[in-house]
Coordinates of C-alpha atoms in Angstrom, one line a residue:
M14 CA 0.0 0.0 0.0
L15 CA 2.9 2.4 0.9
R16 CA 4.4 1.7 -2.6
Y17 CA 1.1 2.5 -4.2
H18 CA 0.8 5.9 -2.4
L19 CA 4.4 6.7 -3.2
A20 CA 4.0 5.9 -6.9
V21 CA 0.8 8.0 -7.1
T22 CA 2.5 10.9 -5.3
L23 CA 5.5 10.7 -7.6
L24 CA 3.3 10.5 -10.6
L25 CA 1.2 13.6 -9.6
L26 CA 4.2 15.6 -8.3
P27 CA 4.9 17.2 -11.7
Y28 CA 1.3 18.2 -12.0
F29 CA 1.3 20.1 -8.7
A30 CA 4.8 21.5 -9.0
G31 CA 4.3 22.8 -12.5
P32 CA 4.8 26.4 -13.7
D33 CA 1.4 27.5 -12.5
S34 CA 2.2 26.7 -8.9
A35 CA 5.8 28.0 -9.0
K36 CA 6.3 31.4 -7.2
A37 CA 7.7 34.2 -9.3
E38 CA 11.3 35.0 -8.6
T39 CA 11.9 38.3 -6.7
D40 CA 14.0 40.9 -8.5
Y41 CA 16.1 41.9 -5.5
A42 CA 18.2 44.4 -7.5
G43 CA 14.9 46.2 -8.4
L44 CA 14.1 46.7 -4.7
V45 CA 17.2 48.8 -4.1
N46 CA 16.8 52.6 -4.1
P47 CA 20.3 54.0 -4.7
L48 CA 19.0 57.6 -3.9
I49 CA 18.5 56.7 -0.2
G50 CA 21.2 58.5 1.9
T51 CA 22.1 61.0 -0.8
E52 CA 20.8 64.1 1.1
S53 CA 24.2 64.8 2.6
E54 CA 25.8 68.2 3.0
P55 CA 28.8 69.6 4.8
A56 CA 26.7 71.0 7.7
F57 CA 24.9 67.7 8.5
S58 CA 25.8 64.4 7.0
N59 CA 22.8 62.1 6.2
G60 CA 24.3 58.9 4.8
N61 CA 27.2 60.0 2.5
T62 CA 26.0 57.7 -0.3
Y63 CA 25.8 58.2 -4.0
P64 CA 23.6 56.5 -6.6
A65 CA 26.2 54.1 -7.9
V66 CA 25.6 52.0 -11.0
A67 CA 27.9 48.9 -10.7
T68 CA 28.3 45.2 -11.0
P69 CA 29.3 43.2 -8.0
F70 CA 33.1 43.5 -7.5
G71 CA 33.3 45.8 -10.6
M72 CA 36.4 47.7 -11.3
T73 CA 34.7 51.1 -11.7
F74 CA 31.4 52.5 -10.3
W75 CA 29.5 55.1 -12.3
T76 CA 27.4 57.8 -10.8
P77 CA 25.7 61.1 -11.8
R78 CA 27.6 64.1 -10.4
T79 CA 26.0 67.1 -9.0
G80 CA 28.8 68.4 -6.8
D81 CA 32.0 70.1 -7.7
Q82 CA 35.4 68.4 -7.3
T83 CA 35.3 68.6 -3.5
G84 CA 32.8 67.1 -1.1
W85 CA 29.9 64.9 -2.1
I86 CA 29.5 63.6 -5.6
Y87 CA 25.7 63.6 -5.6
Q88 CA 23.4 65.6 -3.4
Y89 CA 19.7 65.0 -3.7
K90 CA 18.8 68.6 -3.2
A91 CA 21.0 69.8 -6.1
E92 CA 19.3 71.3 -9.1
R93 CA 22.1 70.9 -11.7
L94 CA 23.9 67.9 -13.0
R95 CA 27.6 68.1 -13.9
G96 CA 28.0 64.8 -15.7
F97 CA 28.5 61.1 -15.2
Q98 CA 31.5 60.1 -13.3
A99 CA 33.7 57.0 -13.2
T100 CA 34.7 56.5 -9.6
H101 CA 36.4 54.0 -7.4
Q102 CA 36.0 54.9 -3.7
P103 CA 34.7 58.4 -3.4
S104 CA 34.8 60.0 0.0
P105 CA 33.9 63.6 0.9
W106 CA 36.9 63.6 3.3
M107 CA 39.6 61.8 1.3
G108 CA 38.5 62.4 -2.3
D109 CA 38.8 59.8 -5.1
Y110 CA 41.4 58.5 -7.4
G111 CA 41.5 57.7 -11.2
N112 CA 38.1 59.4 -11.7
F113 CA 36.8 61.3 -14.7
C114 CA 33.5 62.7 -15.8
V115 CA 31.5 62.5 -19.1
M116 CA 28.8 65.0 -20.0
P117 CA 26.8 65.2 -23.2
F118 CA 25.7 68.6 -24.5
T119 CA 24.7 70.4 -27.6
G120 CA 25.7 73.7 -29.3
A121 CA 29.2 75.2 -29.5
A122 CA 32.0 73.5 -27.6
S123 CA 33.3 75.4 -24.6
R124 CA 36.1 75.0 -22.1
D125 CA 33.6 75.7 -19.3
L126 CA 32.3 72.7 -17.5
P127 CA 28.8 72.1 -19.0
T128 CA 26.0 71.5 -16.5
S129 CA 22.3 71.0 -16.9
A130 CA 19.2 71.3 -14.8
F131 CA 17.5 68.0 -14.1
S132 CA 14.4 66.8 -12.3
H133 CA 13.9 63.8 -10.1
D134 CA 10.7 63.3 -12.1
S135 CA 12.7 62.2 -15.1
E136 CA 15.4 60.4 -13.1
E137 CA 15.4 56.6 -12.8
S138 CA 18.0 55.2 -10.4
K139 CA 18.6 51.4 -10.0
A140 CA 21.6 49.5 -8.9
Y141 CA 22.2 48.4 -12.5
Y142 CA 20.8 51.4 -14.4
Y143 CA 20.6 55.2 -14.3
G144 CA 18.7 57.5 -16.6
V145 CA 17.8 61.2 -16.6
T146 CA 16.7 63.9 -19.0
L147 CA 19.0 66.9 -19.1
E148 CA 16.5 69.8 -19.1
D149 CA 18.8 72.5 -20.6
T150 CA 19.4 70.4 -23.8
G151 CA 16.7 67.8 -23.9
I152 CA 19.3 65.0 -24.0
R153 CA 18.2 61.7 -22.5
A154 CA 21.3 60.2 -20.8
E155 CA 21.4 56.5 -19.7
M156 CA 24.1 54.3 -18.3
T157 CA 24.6 50.8 -17.1
A158 CA 27.7 49.2 -15.7
T159 CA 29.9 46.3 -16.9
T160 CA 32.7 44.6 -15.0
R161 CA 35.4 47.0 -16.2
C162 CA 33.5 50.1 -17.6
A163 CA 30.0 51.4 -18.4
A164 CA 27.8 51.4 -21.4
M165 CA 26.2 54.8 -22.0
R166 CA 23.5 56.0 -24.3
F167 CA 22.9 59.7 -25.1
Q168 CA 19.8 60.4 -27.1
Y169 CA 20.2 63.9 -28.6
P170 CA 17.4 66.0 -29.9
E171 CA 17.6 66.9 -33.6
Q172 CA 20.3 69.5 -33.7
S173 CA 23.3 70.2 -35.8
R174 CA 25.9 69.9 -33.1
A175 CA 26.2 67.2 -30.4
W176 CA 29.2 66.9 -28.1
V177 CA 30.5 64.8 -25.2
H178 CA 32.7 66.7 -22.7
L179 CA 35.4 64.5 -21.0
D180 CA 36.8 66.0 -17.8
A181 CA 39.7 64.3 -16.0
Y182 CA 39.8 67.1 -13.3
A183 CA 43.3 68.2 -14.3
P184 CA 44.4 71.4 -15.9
G185 CA 44.5 70.9 -19.7
S186 CA 42.4 67.8 -19.7
F187 CA 39.6 69.2 -21.8
E188 CA 38.7 67.0 -24.9
T189 CA 35.6 66.8 -27.1

């Protein structure tokens, strides 16, 4: 009798354990909000985090940059974006190393660091993706990380001149 019940159970097991009864896998990376803890400022530190786009144990992290070359890379209250930065271990107290910034823009090239207004309404921040619309130019900027670098996509509006500003934060490092 025991063998009979065992045989029926094994026979019906695929029926009950089929795809309809399987639970959907949870997208744990999608649950992460990289903007939590980004409201830091020199007067009162509230987390000292930045919205990094990275792979586990990746060589370089990528982040939108709102701050200047000192202090915090990204501050939630900021109204202007300075670019998208390759970073290793940023610290408001110790700085970073080997970092540089990429910023798309339109119009005539300039040696001035281009910035753009942005809104959190058009900002999408995930552990594996960052996207934002640059309000001054209408450029949609997106990035995702790989193990060694990042893949970026800049969707320019129909205009005659489209540029990418590279800034290595050193005198004479301007290139377009």
